[in-house]
Every structure is written in structure tokens, then in C-alpha cells.
C-alpha positions as semicolon CSV with decimal commas, in nm:
position;residue;x (nm);y (nm);z (nm)
1;M;8,898;7,711;12,954
2;T;8,721;8,034;12,861
3;E;8,884;8,373;12,902
4;P;8,697;8,694;12,999
5;D;8,659;8,803;12,637
6;G;8,497;8,473;12,546
7;R;8,794;8,316;12,367
8;S;8,847;7,948;12,438
9;E;9,205;7,842;12,501
10;R;9,329;7,494;12,416
11;I;9,580;7,344;12,654
12;V;9,858;7,168;12,461
13;G;10,025;6,853;12,594
14;S;10,027;6,716;12,948
15;G;10,088;6,908;13,265
16;P;9,903;7,159;13,476
17;A;9,614;7,355;13,330
18;E;9,787;7,686;13,400
19;H;10,045;7,628;13,128
20;P;10,108;7,984;13,005
21;H;10,247;7,876;12,671
22;A;9,929;7,730;12,524
23;Q;9,849;7,827;12,166
24;V;9,527;8,027;12,130
25;P;9,305;7,917;11,839
26;G;9,263;8,184;11,575
27;E;9,606;8,336;11,633
28;G;9,828;8,103;11,434
29;I;9,965;8,139;11,084
30;G;9,684;8,175;10,833
31;Q;9,447;8,307;11,100
32;S;9,315;8,662;11,131
33;A;9,467;8,729;11,472
34;R;9,351;9,043;11,647
35;R;9,567;9,337;11,558
36;L;9,818;9,430;11,826
37;G;9,770;9,797;11,904
38;G;9,454;9,817;11,697
39;L;9,232;9,920;11,986
40;E;9,479;10,187;12,090
41;R;9,487;10,330;11,738
42;V;9,112;10,366;11,701
43;S;9,042;10,475;12,059
44;G;9,301;10,751;12,070
45;A;9,503;10,580;12,342
46;Q;9,811;10,534;12,124
47;R;10,078;10,797;12,176
48;Y;10,189;10,914;11,835
49;L;10,502;11,121;11,806
50;A;10,303;11,444;11,812
51;D;10,189;11,338;12,161
52;V;10,549;11,308;12,286
53;H;10,695;11,615;12,457
54;L;11,050;11,645;12,583
55;E;11,126;11,854;12,888
56;G;11,264;12,195;12,797
57;C;11,193;12,142;12,429
58;L;11,214;12,440;12,193
59;H;10,971;12,484;11,905
60;V;11,071;12,539;11,542
61;Q;10,872;12,725;11,279
62;L;10,986;12,744;10,918
63;V;10,991;13,058;10,702
64;H;10,905;13,034;10,331
65;V;10,862;13,257;10,029
66;D;10,549;13,250;9,817
67;C;10,682;13,112;9,489
68;A;10,877;12,816;9,362
69;R;11,207;12,967;9,256
70;A;11,344;13,286;9,406
71;R;11,683;13,448;9,456
72;I;11,720;13,533;9,825
73;M;11,837;13,893;9,851
74;S;11,821;13,937;10,227
75;V;11,654;13,800;10,539
76;D;11,563;14,064;10,799
77;T;11,515;13,905;11,142
78;A;11,538;14,218;11,360
79;A;11,168;14,250;11,441
80;A;11,124;13,876;11,484
81;L;11,411;13,854;11,732
82;G;11,222;14,102;11,950
83;V;10,937;13,857;12,012
84;A;10,946;13,731;12,369
85;G;11,066;13,373;12,388
86;V;11,258;13,365;12,061
87;V;11,589;13,186;12,112
88;A;11,735;13,191;11,762
89;I;11,655;13,252;11,397
90;V;11,876;13,050;11,167
91;T;11,935;13,094;10,794
92;A;12,173;12,906;10,568
93;D;12,444;13,160;10,658
94;G;12,413;13,063;11,025
95;L;12,473;12,693;10,962
96;P;12,813;12,522;10,946
97;Q;12,966;12,594;10,605
98;P;12,940;12,465;10,347
99;V;12,576;12,391;10,426
100;A;12,527;12,016;10,460
101;R;12,324;11,845;10,190
102;F;12,144;11,513;10,223
103;G;11,933;11,258;10,040
104;P;11,884;10,881;10,021
105;G;12,072;10,843;9,694
106;Y;12,200;11,186;9,600
107;A;12,319;11,420;9,877
108;D;12,170;11,724;9,704
109;R;11,915;11,883;9,939
110;P;12,047;12,159;10,171
111;L;11,931;12,195;10,531
112;L;11,792;12,539;10,437
113;A;11,774;12,713;10,100
114;V;12,114;12,835;9,985
115;D;12,109;13,151;9,769
116;E;11,778;13,060;9,607
117;T;11,471;12,850;9,674
118;K;11,411;12,558;9,442
119;F;11,045;12,478;9,514
120;H;10,734;12,623;9,676
121;G;10,772;12,528;10,040
122;E;11,150;12,517;10,068
123;P;11,236;12,703;10,390
124;V;11,478;12,996;10,394
125;A;11,493;13,027;10,773
126;A;11,402;12,845;11,093
127;V;11,270;13,029;11,399
128;V;11,340;12,861;11,733
129;A;11,141;12,973;12,040
130;E;11,032;12,862;12,384
131;T;10,670;12,823;12,274
132;L;10,498;12,738;11,950
133;D;10,299;13,062;11,961
134;A;10,616;13,266;11,989
135;A;10,777;13,072;11,703
136;R;10,476;13,131;11,479
137;E;10,452;13,499;11,566
138;A;10,820;13,554;11,500
139;A;10,817;13,357;11,175
140;A;10,542;13,585;11,044
141;M;10,765;13,886;11,121
142;V;11,073;13,763;10,933
143;R;11,107;13,974;10,618
144;V;11,259;13,799;10,319
145;E;11,356;14,015;10,024
146;Y;11,363;13,799;9,715
147;E;11,351;13,811;9,337
148;E;11,119;13,565;9,170
149;L;11,298;13,375;8,895
150;P;11,173;13,171;8,596
151;A;11,088;12,817;8,701
152;V;11,080;12,476;8,535
153;L;10,739;12,329;8,614
154;T;10,658;12,076;8,341
155;V;10,815;11,779;8,166
156;A;10,841;11,984;7,847
157;G;11,009;12,262;8,040
158;A;11,259;12,023;8,196
159;L;11,350;11,883;7,853
160;D;11,388;12,229;7,698
161;A;11,758;12,297;7,638
162;A;11,696;12,669;7,692
163;A;11,530;12,625;8,033
164;P;11,702;12,746;8,350
165;L;11,895;12,478;8,531
166;V;11,745;12,346;8,852
167;R;12,078;12,221;8,982
168;E;12,389;12,429;8,941
169;P;12,653;12,250;8,729
170;A;12,909;12,318;9,001
171;L;12,715;12,080;9,227
172;R;12,745;11,803;8,970
173;G;13,061;11,613;8,891
174;A;13,274;11,719;8,597
175;D;13,218;11,376;8,443
176;D;12,838;11,403;8,473
177;A;12,708;11,379;8,117
178;F;12,390;11,564;8,215
179;R;12,545;11,844;8,425
180;D;12,428;12,117;8,185
181;T;12,073;11,982;8,156
182;N;11,775;11,922;8,382
183;T;11,811;11,546;8,341
184;L;11,935;11,396;8,664
185;T;12,014;11,064;8,499
186;E;11,869;10,818;8,251
187;W;11,844;10,443;8,199
188;N;11,797;10,220;7,898
189;F;11,624;9,888;7,958
190;G;11,512;9,628;7,708
191;W;11,585;9,316;7,509
192;G;11,563;9,189;7,153
193;D;11,562;9,422;6,853
194;V;11,266;9,659;6,833
195;D;11,382;9,813;6,505
196;A;11,381;9,472;6,338
197;S;11,047;9,370;6,485
198;T;10,736;9,368;6,269
199;A;10,369;9,413;6,348
200;D;10,036;9,400;6,167
201;H;9,910;9,687;6,381
202;V;10,081;9,955;6,592
203;V;9,921;10,147;6,878
204;E;10,088;10,472;6,980
205;N;9,983;10,703;7,264
206;V;10,114;10,939;7,532
207;Y;9,995;10,893;7,891
208;T;10,035;11,153;8,163
209;A;9,994;11,096;8,535
210;A;9,969;11,400;8,760
211;S;10,137;11,426;9,096
212;T;9,937;11,323;9,402
213;T;10,008;11,345;9,773
214;H;9,986;11,093;10,056
215;F;9,747;11,259;10,303
216;A;9,844;11,041;10,599
217;I;9,627;11,130;10,898
218;E;9,924;11,159;11,135
219;P;10,127;11,478;11,078
220;H;10,500;11,473;11,007
221;V;10,685;11,533;11,334
222;F;11,057;11,574;11,400
223;M;11,250;11,616;11,725
224;A;11,617;11,609;11,815
225;A;11,804;11,638;12,144
226;P;12,164;11,618;12,264
227;D;12,232;11,270;12,403
228;G;12,560;11,279;12,594
229;D;12,827;11,307;12,328
230;G;12,577;11,191;12,067
231;I;12,237;11,288;11,931
232;A;11,890;11,144;11,967
233;V;11,635;11,199;11,692
234;W;11,261;11,130;11,696
235;S;11,080;11,107;11,364
236;T;10,764;10,985;11,196
237;I;10,975;10,784;10,956
238;Q;10,944;10,441;10,794
239;H;11,321;10,387;10,760
240;P;11,484;10,467;11,096
241;Y;11,814;10,303;11,006
242;V;11,845;10,499;10,683
243;L;11,783;10,812;10,890
244;Q;12,041;10,705;11,146
245;R;12,303;10,673;10,874
246;L;12,207;11,007;10,721
247;I;12,225;11,193;11,055
248;A;12,562;11,034;11,131
249;T;12,692;11,151;10,795
250;T;12,551;11,503;10,834
251;L;12,703;11,549;11,180
252;A;13,020;11,349;11,106
253;M;12,944;11,117;11,398
254;P;12,972;10,738;11,443
255;L;12,649;10,547;11,393
256;S;12,678;10,430;11,754
257;K;12,634;10,791;11,870
258;V;12,309;10,845;11,678
259;R;11,988;10,706;11,823
260;V;11,664;10,723;11,626
261;F;11,324;10,675;11,783
262;A;11,045;10,598;11,537
263;P;10,718;10,524;11,721
264;D;10,440;10,343;11,537
265;L;10,310;10,566;11,261
266;G;9,962;10,684;11,181
267;G;9,993;10,608;10,812
268;G;10,293;10,644;10,583
269;F;10,221;10,521;10,227
270;G;10,581;10,604;10,129
271;G;10,566;10,969;10,227
272;K;10,751;10,897;10,550
273;Q;11,029;10,687;10,401
274;H;11,307;10,942;10,397
275;A;11,438;11,245;10,586
276;K;11,281;11,587;10,548
277;F;11,386;11,815;10,836
278;E;11,551;11,573;11,079
279;P;11,905;11,677;10,973
280;L;11,822;12,044;11,030
281;L;11,680;11,973;11,375
282;A;11,982;11,761;11,467
283;V;12,212;12,052;11,379
284;L;11,994;12,298;11,573
285;A;11,989;12,072;11,879
286;R;12,367;12,048;11,872
287;Q;12,408;12,422;11,826
288;L;12,162;12,522;12,099
289;G;12,227;12,236;12,339
290;R;11,855;12,176;12,389
291;P;11,580;11,958;12,243
292;V;11,399;12,105;11,941
293;R;11,069;12,007;11,784
294;L;10,892;12,068;11,452
295;V;10,540;11,958;11,359
296;L;10,438;12,022;10,998
297;T;10,093;12,151;10,916
298;L;9,894;11,964;10,652
299;E;9,968;12,246;10,408
300;E;10,342;12,217;10,474
301;T;10,319;11,840;10,435
302;F;10,168;11,882;10,088
303;Q;10,479;12,082;9,995
304;Q;10,711;11,805;10,112
305;V;10,560;11,475;9,996
306;R;10,417;11,389;9,657
307;S;10,452;11,132;9,382
308;P;10,653;11,198;9,065
309;T;10,477;11,335;8,758
310;F;10,492;11,085;8,472
311;E;10,474;11,128;8,096
312;I;10,489;10,793;7,918
313;S;10,509;10,760;7,540
314;A;10,422;10,408;7,433
315;R;10,438;10,244;7,090
316;T;10,317;9,883;7,087
317;G;10,312;9,637;6,799
318;F;10,049;9,362;6,765
319;T;9,970;9,080;6,528
320;R;9,620;9,087;6,379
321;D;9,529;8,827;6,644
322;G;9,624;9,067;6,924
323;V;9,960;8,917;7,023
324;I;10,224;9,172;7,127
325;T;10,531;9,179;6,902
326;F;10,720;9,474;7,052
327;Q;10,707;9,758;7,303
328;D;10,890;10,088;7,244
329;I;10,850;10,310;7,550
330;V;10,987;10,644;7,669
331;V;10,930;10,734;8,033
332;N;10,985;11,087;8,162
333;G;10,952;11,114;8,537
334;M;10,958;11,462;8,689
335;L;11,125;11,439;9,028
336;G;11,115;11,794;9,155
337;A;11,398;12,007;9,288
338;Y;11,594;11,728;9,454
339;A;11,639;11,359;9,378
340;E;11,497;11,226;9,708
341;I;11,386;10,869;9,626
342;G;11,189;10,978;9,320
343;Y;11,468;10,872;9,087
344;R;11,435;10,517;9,217
345;V;11,055;10,528;9,181
346;V;11,093;10,621;8,815
347;S;11,360;10,364;8,731
348;K;11,218;10,069;8,923
349;S;10,864;10,112;8,794
350;A;10,983;10,166;8,435
351;Y;11,183;9,844;8,452
352;L;10,845;9,666;8,426
353;A;10,696;9,915;8,180
354;C;10,591;9,626;7,954
355;G;10,366;9,495;8,229
356;P;10,305;9,127;8,312
357;Y;10,299;9,034;7,944
358;R;10,515;8,829;7,707
359;V;10,701;9,080;7,489
360;P;10,955;8,944;7,237
361;D;11,128;9,279;7,175
362;A;11,135;9,576;7,410
363;R;11,309;9,913;7,432
364;I;11,251;10,134;7,738
365;K;11,421;10,471;7,769
366;V;11,381;10,637;8,109
367;R;11,467;10,991;8,216
368;A;11,462;11,130;8,569
369;L;11,401;11,504;8,533
370;L;11,460;11,790;8,776
371;S;11,208;12,072;8,812
372;H;11,121;12,357;9,047
373;T;10,851;12,152;9,220
374;P;10,852;11,974;9,559
375;P;11,081;11,671;9,570
376;A;10,894;11,356;9,474
377;T;10,905;11,051;9,693
378;A;10,758;10,703;9,708
379;L;10,381;10,672;9,709
380;R;10,193;10,346;9,741
381;G;10,286;10,126;9,447
382;F;10,619;10,302;9,382
383;G;10,523;10,418;9,032
384;S;10,355;10,092;8,933
385;P;10,004;10,244;8,903
386;Q;10,136;10,504;8,660
387;M;10,305;10,238;8,448
388;A;9,988;10,028;8,450
389;W;9,793;10,331;8,325
390;A;10,014;10,325;8,016
391;F;10,052;9,954;7,936
392;E;9,687;9,881;8,014
393;G;9,579;10,182;7,810
394;Q;9,767;10,031;7,519
395;M;9,589;9,699;7,564
396;D;9,247;9,866;7,570
397;E;9,326;10,071;7,259
398;A;9,450;9,763;7,074
399;S;9,138;9,568;7,168
400;R;8,915;9,843;7,026
401;Q;9,111;9,882;6,705
402;L;9,151;9,509;6,644
403;G;8,800;9,415;6,757
404;I;8,924;9,173;7,024
405;D;8,763;9,141;7,366
406;R;8,962;9,330;7,631
407;L;8,973;9,030;7,862
408;Q;9,086;8,795;7,589
409;I;9,365;9,018;7,459
410;R;9,508;9,027;7,809
411;L;9,487;8,654;7,866
412;R;9,640;8,597;7,523
413;N;9,955;8,790;7,621
414;L;9,978;8,730;7,995
415;A;10,298;8,562;8,114
416;R;10,246;8,211;8,243
417;K;10,398;8,083;8,563
418;G;10,769;8,015;8,516
419;E;10,806;8,241;8,211
420;E;11,041;8,537;8,183
421;I;10,893;8,884;8,216
422;V;11,213;9,082;8,165
423;R;11,412;8,880;7,918
424;G;11,778;8,791;7,943
425;A;11,843;8,947;8,285
426;G;11,817;8,627;8,487
427;D;11,537;8,788;8,685
428;T;11,267;8,621;8,890
429;L;11,028;8,430;8,666
430;A;10,654;8,484;8,674
431;D;10,574;8,336;9,014
432;G;10,199;8,282;9,000
433;D;9,918;8,150;8,785
434;W;9,808;8,506;8,718
435;A;9,535;8,410;8,472
436;Q;9,339;8,277;8,769
437;A;9,328;8,625;8,925
438;V;9,228;8,782;8,593
439;T;8,943;8,542;8,522
440;K;8,819;8,566;8,880
441;A;8,805;8,946;8,857
442;A;8,619;8,919;8,527
443;D;8,373;8,669;8,670
444;W;8,302;8,879;8,976
445;I;8,231;9,192;8,772
446;G;8,002;8,997;8,538
447;W;8,221;9,031;8,231
448;G;8,027;8,967;7,913
449;K;7,684;9,002;8,070
450;P;7,439;9,260;7,926
451;L;7,484;9,619;8,043
452;A;7,225;9,887;8,110
453;E;7,227;10,209;7,908
454;G;7,518;10,431;8,002
455;H;7,696;10,154;8,191
456;G;8,039;10,019;8,109
457;R;8,290;9,771;8,247
458;G;8,666;9,779;8,252
459;I;8,947;9,548;8,352
460;A;9,313;9,619;8,421
461;L;9,621;9,437;8,552
462;G;9,905;9,558;8,769
463;I;10,250;9,428;8,852
464;K;10,526;9,546;9,081
465;S;10,872;9,418;9,167
466;S;10,900;9,362;9,538
467;A;11,213;9,419;9,744
468;T;11,535;9,352;9,555
469;T;11,830;9,414;9,787
470;G;11,856;9,474;10,159
471;A;11,883;9,297;10,490
472;S;11,660;9,235;10,790
473;Y;11,782;9,111;11,126
474;A;11,583;8,994;11,429
475;I;11,657;8,893;11,786
476;V;11,416;8,665;11,970
477;R;11,446;8,634;12,348
478;L;11,269;8,343;12,515
479;L;11,233;8,468;12,870
480;A;11,238;8,268;13,192
481;D;10,859;8,231;13,204
482;A;10,846;8,119;12,839
483;S;10,712;8,451;12,721
484;V;10,881;8,599;12,416
485;S;11,039;8,930;12,324
486;V;11,094;8,994;11,951
487;L;11,332;9,274;11,859
488;A;11,284;9,385;11,499
489;G;11,367;9,707;11,314
490;T;11,057;9,701;11,096
491;S;10,815;9,994;11,132
492;D;10,445;9,946;11,195
493;M;10,256;10,226;11,025
494;G;9,919;10,060;11,046
495;Q;9,986;9,768;10,811
496;G;10,002;9,527;11,106
497;A;10,371;9,434;11,111
498;R;10,366;9,393;11,490
499;T;10,085;9,142;11,467
500;V;10,229;8,929;11,188
501;L;10,575;8,914;11,347
502;A;10,414;8,815;11,678
503;Q;10,210;8,548;11,498
504;I;10,524;8,401;11,343
505;A;10,702;8,387;11,680
506;A;10,394;8,255;11,860
507;N;10,341;7,985;11,600
508;E;10,703;7,872;11,594
509;L;10,754;7,872;11,972
510;G;10,408;7,749;12,064
511;V;10,292;8,039;12,280
512;G;9,986;8,259;12,273
513;I;10,023;8,582;12,081
514;D;9,941;8,772;12,400
515;R;10,270;8,641;12,545
516;V;10,476;8,790;12,262
517;E;10,604;9,147;12,281
518;V;10,744;9,302;11,962
519;V;11,000;9,576;12,025
520;M;11,062;9,813;11,738
521;G;11,111;10,183;11,669
522;D;11,447;10,234;11,846
523;T;11,777;10,189;11,665
524;S;11,957;10,131;11,993
525;S;11,748;9,830;12,092
526;A;11,620;9,666;11,775
527;P;11,868;9,525;11,520
528;Y;11,909;9,663;11,171
529;D;11,640;9,653;10,906
530;M;11,709;9,823;10,575
531;Q;11,362;9,971;10,540
532;T;10,988;9,914;10,568
533;S;10,859;9,925;10,212
534;A;10,807;9,715;9,899
535;S;10,600;9,459;10,091
536;R;10,921;9,332;10,246
537;S;10,812;9,321;10,612
538;T;10,646;8,978;10,616
539;V;10,888;8,813;10,372
540;F;11,216;8,966;10,486
541;M;11,166;9,046;10,855
542;G;10,920;8,761;10,898
543;T;11,184;8,517;10,774
544;A;11,443;8,674;11,005
545;V;11,208;8,627;11,303
546;L;11,135;8,269;11,196
547;N;11,507;8,190;11,174
548;A;11,570;8,346;11,515
549;C;11,293;8,133;11,666
550;R;11,444;7,821;11,511
551;E;11,778;7,905;11,666
552;V;11,602;7,938;12,001
553;K;11,448;7,593;11,953
554;E;11,786;7,445;11,865
555;K;11,933;7,590;12,184
556;L;11,640;7,448;12,380
557;R;11,727;7,103;12,249
558;G;12,079;7,150;12,381
559;L;11,952;7,271;12,717
560;A;11,720;6,971;12,746
561;A;11,998;6,730;12,656
562;E;12,216;6,879;12,927
563;A;11,945;6,908;13,193
564;Y;11,798;6,560;13,147
565;S;12,107;6,369;13,035
566;V;11,966;6,254;12,702
567;P;12,117;6,276;12,354
568;A;12,025;6,600;12,177
569;E;11,907;6,405;11,873
570;D;11,641;6,243;12,093
571;V;11,491;6,580;12,189
572;A;11,222;6,759;11,988
573;V;11,080;7,104;12,052
574;D;10,738;7,165;11,907
575;G;10,412;7,338;11,995
576;G;10,549;7,489;12,315
577;M;10,656;7,148;12,444
578;V;10,989;6,971;12,485
579;R;10,950;6,607;12,385
580;L;11,188;6,364;12,552
581;P;11,210;5,986;12,493
582;D;11,000;5,913;12,799
583;R;10,787;6,221;12,848
584;E;10,710;6,573;12,736
585;I;10,733;6,888;12,942
586;A;10,649;7,253;12,897
587;I;10,925;7,487;12,780
588;A;10,880;7,691;13,099
589;Q;10,959;7,381;13,305
590;L;11,274;7,316;13,103
591;L;11,392;7,673;13,159
592;S;11,330;7,636;13,532
593;D;11,510;7,302;13,549
594;A;11,803;7,413;13,334
595;F;11,871;7,754;13,487
596;G;11,766;7,692;13,846
597;P;11,684;7,977;14,086
598;M;11,919;8,221;13,908
599;R;11,700;8,204;13,598
600;G;11,811;8,293;13,248
601;E;11,685;8,320;12,892
602;V;11,747;8,175;12,549
603;I;11,839;8,414;12,269
604;G;11,823;8,349;11,898
605;T;11,921;8,567;11,604
606;G;11,796;8,548;11,248
607;E;11,840;8,730;10,923
608;R;11,712;8,750;10,568
609;R;11,917;8,925;10,301
610;G;11,865;9,008;9,937
611;S;12,197;9,002;9,758
612;Y;12,326;9,316;9,590
613;I;12,410;9,266;9,222
614;A;12,624;9,554;9,102
615;D;12,553;9,517;8,731
616;H;12,177;9,471;8,766
617;P;11,972;9,782;8,678
618;L;11,781;9,754;9,008
619;G;12,075;9,631;9,214
620;G;11,922;9,285;9,247
621;H;11,641;9,052;9,147
622;A;11,289;9,094;9,282
623;A;11,226;8,858;9,573
624;F;10,876;8,811;9,432
625;Y;10,619;8,994;9,219
626;E;10,304;9,161;9,338
627;F;10,028;9,099;9,087
628;C;9,667;9,212;9,086
629;A;9,369;9,226;8,856
630;T;9,098;9,487;8,896
631;A;8,760;9,526;8,733
632;S;8,496;9,796;8,759
633;E;8,153;9,897;8,645
634;V;8,067;10,263;8,595
635;V;7,769;10,463;8,475
636;V;7,819;10,778;8,270
637;D;7,574;11,061;8,208
638;R;7,624;11,121;7,836
639;E;7,498;11,480;7,858
640;T;7,702;11,607;8,153
641;G;7,994;11,365;8,160
642;E;7,928;11,290;8,525
643;Y;8,021;10,934;8,615
644;Q;7,978;10,707;8,913
645;L;8,171;10,399;9,014
646;L;7,910;10,133;9,083
647;R;8,122;9,824;9,149
648;Y;8,490;9,762;9,195
649;V;8,666;9,425;9,221
650;T;9,030;9,365;9,307
651;V;9,197;9,024;9,306
652;S;9,555;8,981;9,424
653;D;9,787;8,683;9,400
654;V;9,946;8,694;9,748
655;G;10,055;8,337;9,805
656;K;9,974;8,224;10,161
657;A;9,805;8,496;10,365
658;L;9,961;8,483;10,711
659;N;9,682;8,705;10,841
660;P;9,390;8,711;10,594
661;A;9,219;9,010;10,757
662;H;9,535;9,217;10,716
663;V;9,559;9,121;10,350
664;A;9,196;9,219;10,291
665;M;9,245;9,552;10,465
666;Q;9,562;9,622;10,266
667;D;9,377;9,553;9,941
668;E;9,077;9,762;10,043
669;G;9,300;10,052;10,145
670;A;9,496;10,029;9,821
671;A;9,173;10,021;9,621
672;M;9,045;10,334;9,795
673;M;9,369;10,520;9,733
674;G;9,369;10,412;9,368
675;I;9,008;10,517;9,321
676;G;9,081;10,854;9,480
677;Q;9,384;10,917;9,261
678;T;9,190;10,814;8,951
679;M;8,873;11,012;9,013
680;M;8,970;11,324;9,206
681;E;9,323;11,354;9,341
682;H;9,601;11,561;9,186
683;L;9,816;11,855;9,286
684;V;9,750;12,175;9,092
685;F;10,042;12,413;9,031
686;D;10,002;12,774;8,921
687;E;10,235;12,966;8,689
688;S;10,468;13,047;8,981
689;G;10,497;12,684;9,087
690;R;10,274;12,726;9,391
691;I;10,046;12,440;9,487
692;E;9,697;12,586;9,462
693;N;9,508;12,307;9,639
694;L;9,698;12,291;9,967
695;G;9,506;12,117;10,241
696;A;9,191;11,920;10,301
697;L;8,940;12,169;10,161
698;D;9,082;12,189;9,809
699;Y;9,258;11,854;9,768
700;R;8,979;11,598;9,753
701;I;9,025;11,241;9,868
702;A;8,787;10,948;9,878
703;T;8,643;10,909;10,228
């Protein structure tokens, strides 16, 4: 039959034509099913968190000082308290003491600045008012007396033994070897013996990667409200369960009393992984007994989310034939004032600092450095693009000095499928025939063909460890009419998680995707998912959904055996049909026959976990690797230095694409972000640690 939108629907099995469970062509695994919620996103119909308003909600405006590091002398709120509608103005002194600190790995960031600010944009006070206008007016009238102090703003400054300390030693444990330095921590990775290794030729360079910001279209929004004897928190966050745990810790409450709502996001890219002001708003809501709300401006967002600054010193040995003999690498990652998740970005990306290549001997020293700059967080690629800038720069330099083609030197050293990348750690072996992606990229860019004057081509490879540890759980409810409800804690920030999870359930249970509802974004209804990042959604949560569906099917076999008095081993459930020895019937008919007029449903649970390995540098082995090859053609004006990107090719080894259109869009989006960060994007800090290019006019992105 043909539906109103022109799709043709194939009726599976025997029975009446109105079978509601029939699989719709083009929606199964490997098909580019229409994106659930896509129309709502592009038409403006979707309600983002900024569109959600709670009755009686108070508005919060933050108060800052105009430098990175400052000693707070006094905060005069007298005039601001006189503004009509102001309910409260809170400083660190007005919070429960000692002021709670939080963070995903290190609980080091205070709810409000204590004694001194540590970065440009750290708030010293929060104004709470009945209206946003009143909150803004009052915030402008708060007078902060402060003394600007010397700030650590560069990698060199952070490594200087005479530099002021970003974190007070008293806040670090007595057994912390780095407590009197600006090094948060360090790691030493590697294998073999670099000092004993020999080389015909050594390439040595230093690579720097400036900090960039995420520029998600949706603003960062936070709300909190009393919820009986608990607390409810709304946030534009990728990891609602991490936030739930953090709020529970901050308020000393059971997890069961903390409910986090995380509606579908309008872009995240890592900037919405971890808490920013949710703990502060939770405390304010508890203190005032009313809902509170904070929406960051784009300028404030720039001060809260950025990537780490990297300085990578690389020394690489080669034979005269261009074969790598050793890598000796020092990675300095500047995190900012607080650890946030930047420390993990630095360590995890540096773990693969040798790239996707065979390296007999490697030594990688990694430092996570504190500075008086905004806390760094994850940004698409989790540090992998910065590492690729270094190891691919080394390959290009070696090819020039040794007179070897840049494509050939890469293929000569590229790990083959089944080979070790990190040696001796028992890690995941190279899991793809990556040379195929490299040669395809080279072919598509016309590698080796003649070039016009001023034109040049380049090629580069990238690799990233996917999710290592963590757990994803799913509940699948097969309802009485054979429609399906999938409960999953994964966040959909535009990457299409809802669609892929619905496709998996639809495919496994033999229903149309339009009969599957995916419930997510509420910690009180959807089961636990560690986080939405590292390309884990399809592999981890997708597997959990698949396992839950298979449990549903197993229960259906039992129901059929009971309802029709046949042995369970003679029952098969496939394609939306229950196959008995003498006939096949629709699942909906089985449910009706088995449950009778009282009705009922069949519930399955599934999970996918990555085991934690305590002595592994990353806490566990990568579930898989993400590998890509890119190639480009540019033209350069030799007189002015102006350049244009003429062609860009990206080839990724993704395995089976469950939804090819989603994969293509992910790659296109990643390419655009990479091009923007390469050609125009970086945060500019002045001598006081202020970001000079706050906002859309001065921070340029590719559009």
C-alpha cells in the first residue's frame, strides 16, 4: 500500500493488510532512515531547554571581574539590592561553608570564586531576581573591589618554577608530588628503549595548537527546582547521569532524590559534557525554595568551554628508506584554572601520540598544566586532531628531507590490520585495513597528477581511541499493540542517536520505525548510561538496545508456547511474526491471545559494558579505533600569502554504517569544524588573560 507521503509499505507474512508491525523499506539497518525529530529541529518546532519555563521561576545573572586573576577585596551589593524584583545576591560567603567544589575527575572548581578569581569569566556573585531584566540591571550595579594579580597564561609560564601557583597547595594532598607546581599531574607512556634506538635521520620539531571553542548554536541553559525532599535539575548536558551523581554529592543527597532532565540538545561537540553552573543553581534553589534559571550569553559561553592548548615536542627517527625507528615525544597540555575533563583529553590523546604507525621504540611524556585561563573541556576529537598535527607534521618533514613521497612514507609505516599500535599493553589491535582509506583519499584528490602554478596537495591521517570503560543500559517495552518504547540514557544532540536506536529496535522486532518511541533525557525514567561521547552511542547503547530486544523475543517465545500449547523450541520470532509449527501469526495477535482483555506488555533489558582495568593508563582498552584519511588541494598567492581550499576529501573506516546518511553528515560536520579550526578559529588572550575575540563578530567560524 502507499502512504500519504508516497512511501510504499510491504506487508510481512500472512494475515490482514492492516498489520501495524510491517517493516517499512528504507528504515532497516544499513538504510538512511529519516531522522526522528529532524523536521522539528530545522522548522523551529522543537522545544530546546531555553524554550522551557517553570512557573514562578527566578532568573540568575552572574557577576564577573574584567581580568583573569584577581584578589577579591569586597563585593558591594547595596545598590543592586535596591532594584525592584531582586530576591537575593549571593557570593561565596553566602554559600554553605566550606564552599562546595566539583568536577568530573578532580573536585576543584568552587560554586563561586573563593578569595580570588582564577580565570576571565569566573563569577564572583550571582544575582537572583523575579525577571531577567531586573537581574541584569542589578548585576551591573554590583561593585566588586579587586586587585589584579599576575597570571599564568602560557605553557612556558605554567612550567616556570617562579610562576604564581594556580591552585593553592593547601587544596592538594600532602602526598601530591606536584603540589608546589602548576603541573596537575603527568603520565609516562611508551615501550622499547628509545635511548638505545638508532636512526639514519632524525626529525625534531615543536607543534603548538591554540585553544578553540565549540560554538554550538543552542545556548547553555541551567535550571533547578525543589522536588519534594529532593531536587530537579534541567541542563543542556550530554552526560545527565554524571551530572546526577555530581549534584547528589554536592548536596549530600541520595541519587534517588536527584532528577536530571536533559532535553535533546542543539549541538554539543563536547562542550556540554560536564557541569558548569548546575551545582550553583541547585544550591540556590534549595536555599530560596523556588525554581531558578540561568541562560549563558554566547560571550559567557566562550569563557566556559574551550579545548586545551597543546605544545608538542616531537623527535622522530627514520631509516634512510623512511621507516620509523623511534618516537620521543613530550606533550604539554594547558588545562586552565580547573581540571574539568581537560586532563583526560590530554592523557587519552597523547596515549596515541605515535599515530596509526608501527613504532618499535616510543617514549611519551605528558603533562597536564594549570593556568589562569578558562577550564578546558572535550572538543570534537578529544585532542586527536592536535596529536595528528604533530605526528603528521613529522611525516611530512621526513618525506621532504628524505625525498620520499608523502603518501608512500605513510603507507610504508601504517599499521596493518591485526598489528599492535601501542606495544605491550594488550590493547586493541589495528581493527581495519586502513591502507584502503589512505589510497582512496589519495585517488580522490588526484595524488601524483600535475598541479597548476601555486597549487599544492596534502594528505594526513588521524586516529582516536573510542570508548574504553563505561556501561550502557536499555529497557525495551513491547506494548499491547506491538508498538515499542525504548528507554535509553543516551543524549541526542543532533547526531541522530534517537533514529539509530529506533532503527535497531525496529529491525530486531520487525516493526516500522514510526511505531518506535525512544525515551531519553530523564534520569528518573531512562536507565543509566555513562555518557554520550567517544562515538559510544551506536556501539554501546545500540548493543544494549539490541540485547533488550532479544530478551523481548525470548519472552515472546515463552508466551507463544504457553498460549498455543507448543514446545518453546518449536517457536521462532522473526520479522514481526511468531512462527509456529503449523502457522505464523503477528506479534500483536500473540499479545492479544496471551494476555486477553486485561492486556499487558513484554519488557526486556539489555546492557553493554566496557570493563575497567585499574592498571591500564586509560582505565581500559579501546572498544575500537576511529581512523580517517584526509586529503586537500589548496592554492596559494605567493605574493600575499592568501590561500584558498579548493578541494577536501575525507575517508573514514567506520565498519558497517547503520544509517549511511548519518555517517556522511557526521563526517561532513567534522570536516567543516576541522577546516574552521585550521584556517581561522582560535581564542586570543590579552596580557590580562581576557579573551579578546568573545562572540560571533570576532571569533570566525566556517559557515
